[in-house]
mmCIF file of C-alpha atoms in Angstrom:
data_model
loop_
_atom_site.group_PDB
_atom_site.id
_atom_site.type_symbol
_atom_site.label_atom_id
_atom_site.label_comp_id
_atom_site.label_asym_id
_atom_site.label_seq_id
_atom_site.Cartn_x
_atom_site.Cartn_y
_atom_site.Cartn_z
ATOM 1 C CA UNK A 1 -78.712 -111.680 69.853
ATOM 2 C CA UNK A 2 -75.777 -114.934 68.547
ATOM 3 C CA UNK A 3 -76.919 -118.668 68.556
ATOM 4 C CA UNK A 4 -75.733 -121.096 70.397
ATOM 5 C CA UNK A 5 -73.550 -124.182 69.497
ATOM 6 C CA UNK A 6 -75.736 -127.316 69.441
ATOM 7 C CA UNK A 7 -74.320 -128.956 72.496
ATOM 8 C CA UNK A 8 -75.094 -133.116 72.798
ATOM 9 C CA UNK A 9 -74.189 -134.217 75.953
ATOM 10 C CA UNK A 10 -73.763 -138.018 77.404
ATOM 11 C CA UNK A 11 -73.748 -138.613 80.795
ATOM 12 C CA UNK A 12 -73.050 -142.909 80.472
ATOM 13 C CA UNK A 13 -74.010 -143.229 83.964
ATOM 14 C CA UNK A 14 -75.018 -141.262 87.187
ATOM 15 C CA UNK A 15 -75.730 -142.728 90.520
ATOM 16 C CA UNK A 16 -77.821 -141.406 93.089
ATOM 17 C CA UNK A 17 -76.475 -143.583 96.526
ATOM 18 C CA UNK A 18 -79.604 -143.035 98.836
ATOM 19 C CA UNK A 19 -81.667 -141.674 97.014
ATOM 20 C CA UNK A 20 -85.293 -141.662 97.432
ATOM 21 C CA UNK A 21 -87.736 -141.285 94.471
ATOM 22 C CA UNK A 22 -87.961 -143.024 90.734
ATOM 23 C CA UNK A 23 -84.543 -143.481 89.247
ATOM 24 C CA UNK A 24 -86.539 -142.482 85.756
ATOM 25 C CA UNK A 25 -87.454 -139.677 87.240
ATOM 26 C CA UNK A 26 -84.533 -138.609 88.466
ATOM 27 C CA UNK A 27 -82.968 -138.433 85.634
ATOM 28 C CA UNK A 28 -85.576 -137.012 83.774
ATOM 29 C CA UNK A 29 -86.217 -134.479 86.197
ATOM 30 C CA UNK A 30 -81.327 -134.132 86.071
ATOM 31 C CA UNK A 31 -82.090 -133.780 82.184
ATOM 32 C CA UNK A 32 -84.912 -131.042 82.511
ATOM 33 C CA UNK A 33 -82.671 -128.482 84.338
ATOM 34 C CA UNK A 34 -79.675 -128.816 83.089
ATOM 35 C CA UNK A 35 -81.486 -127.788 79.378
ATOM 36 C CA UNK A 36 -82.646 -124.515 81.556
ATOM 37 C CA UNK A 37 -79.451 -124.142 82.743
ATOM 38 C CA UNK A 38 -78.356 -123.878 79.166
ATOM 39 C CA UNK A 39 -81.342 -122.498 78.121
ATOM 40 C CA UNK A 40 -80.481 -119.294 80.286
ATOM 41 C CA UNK A 41 -77.168 -118.890 81.112
ATOM 42 C CA UNK A 42 -76.196 -120.080 77.296
ATOM 43 C CA UNK A 43 -72.932 -122.771 77.016
ATOM 44 C CA UNK A 44 -70.208 -121.923 78.865
ATOM 45 C CA UNK A 45 -67.755 -120.390 77.552
ATOM 46 C CA UNK A 46 -65.271 -123.426 78.375
ATOM 47 C CA UNK A 47 -66.733 -125.442 75.938
ATOM 48 C CA UNK A 48 -64.393 -125.749 73.033
ATOM 49 C CA UNK A 49 -66.147 -128.252 70.201
ATOM 50 C CA UNK A 50 -64.920 -132.186 69.511
ATOM 51 C CA UNK A 51 -63.691 -131.639 73.366
ATOM 52 C CA UNK A 52 -64.010 -134.570 75.234
ATOM 53 C CA UNK A 53 -65.263 -134.202 79.339
ATOM 54 C CA UNK A 54 -64.299 -137.333 80.487
ATOM 55 C CA UNK A 55 -62.609 -136.501 83.250
ATOM 56 C CA UNK A 56 -65.454 -136.072 84.330
ATOM 57 C CA UNK A 57 -66.250 -139.205 85.091
ATOM 58 C CA UNK A 58 -66.454 -140.171 88.678
ATOM 59 C CA UNK A 59 -67.018 -136.845 89.311
ATOM 60 C CA UNK A 60 -68.710 -137.270 93.546
ATOM 61 C CA UNK A 61 -70.776 -134.962 94.667
ATOM 62 C CA UNK A 62 -73.349 -134.172 97.775
ATOM 63 C CA UNK A 63 -77.700 -132.371 97.419
ATOM 64 C CA UNK A 64 -78.639 -132.734 100.278
ATOM 65 C CA UNK A 65 -81.902 -134.397 101.143
ATOM 66 C CA UNK A 66 -85.665 -133.664 99.145
ATOM 67 C CA UNK A 67 -87.790 -133.917 96.088
ATOM 68 C CA UNK A 68 -86.486 -135.457 93.081
ATOM 69 C CA UNK A 69 -87.422 -131.656 91.245
ATOM 70 C CA UNK A 70 -84.797 -130.862 94.385
ATOM 71 C CA UNK A 71 -82.268 -133.422 93.796
ATOM 72 C CA UNK A 72 -82.475 -132.833 90.165
ATOM 73 C CA UNK A 73 -81.968 -129.523 90.285
ATOM 74 C CA UNK A 74 -78.887 -129.949 92.942
ATOM 75 C CA UNK A 75 -77.391 -132.664 90.291
ATOM 76 C CA UNK A 76 -76.984 -130.476 87.322
ATOM 77 C CA UNK A 77 -75.988 -127.106 88.918
ATOM 78 C CA UNK A 78 -73.281 -129.473 89.573
ATOM 79 C CA UNK A 79 -72.882 -130.777 86.612
ATOM 80 C CA UNK A 80 -73.579 -127.068 84.696
ATOM 81 C CA UNK A 81 -70.536 -125.705 86.923
ATOM 82 C CA UNK A 82 -68.241 -129.177 86.769
ATOM 83 C CA UNK A 83 -68.563 -127.938 82.511
ATOM 84 C CA UNK A 84 -67.870 -124.172 83.894
ATOM 85 C CA UNK A 85 -64.734 -124.835 85.455
ATOM 86 C CA UNK A 86 -62.870 -127.068 83.391
ATOM 87 C CA UNK A 87 -60.699 -126.016 80.937
#
């Protein structure tokens, strides 16, 4: 099994309008779900060392209402798949 290179993902700001729940809990749950996605699926092949994905700024997404974990999973999946589909 080949080892995946280290990845530092920095999200400057994540605005969740209308989301119910503690913002810190949602943030922690998003981080946990992103870690799970990267651990299970690996780094997307579109990620290149040193590449700046600043063009993901202001990406809007719609999530279905639900628990903190449900909201976090939806957000993390959209971030992960956004990175996967962004050459």
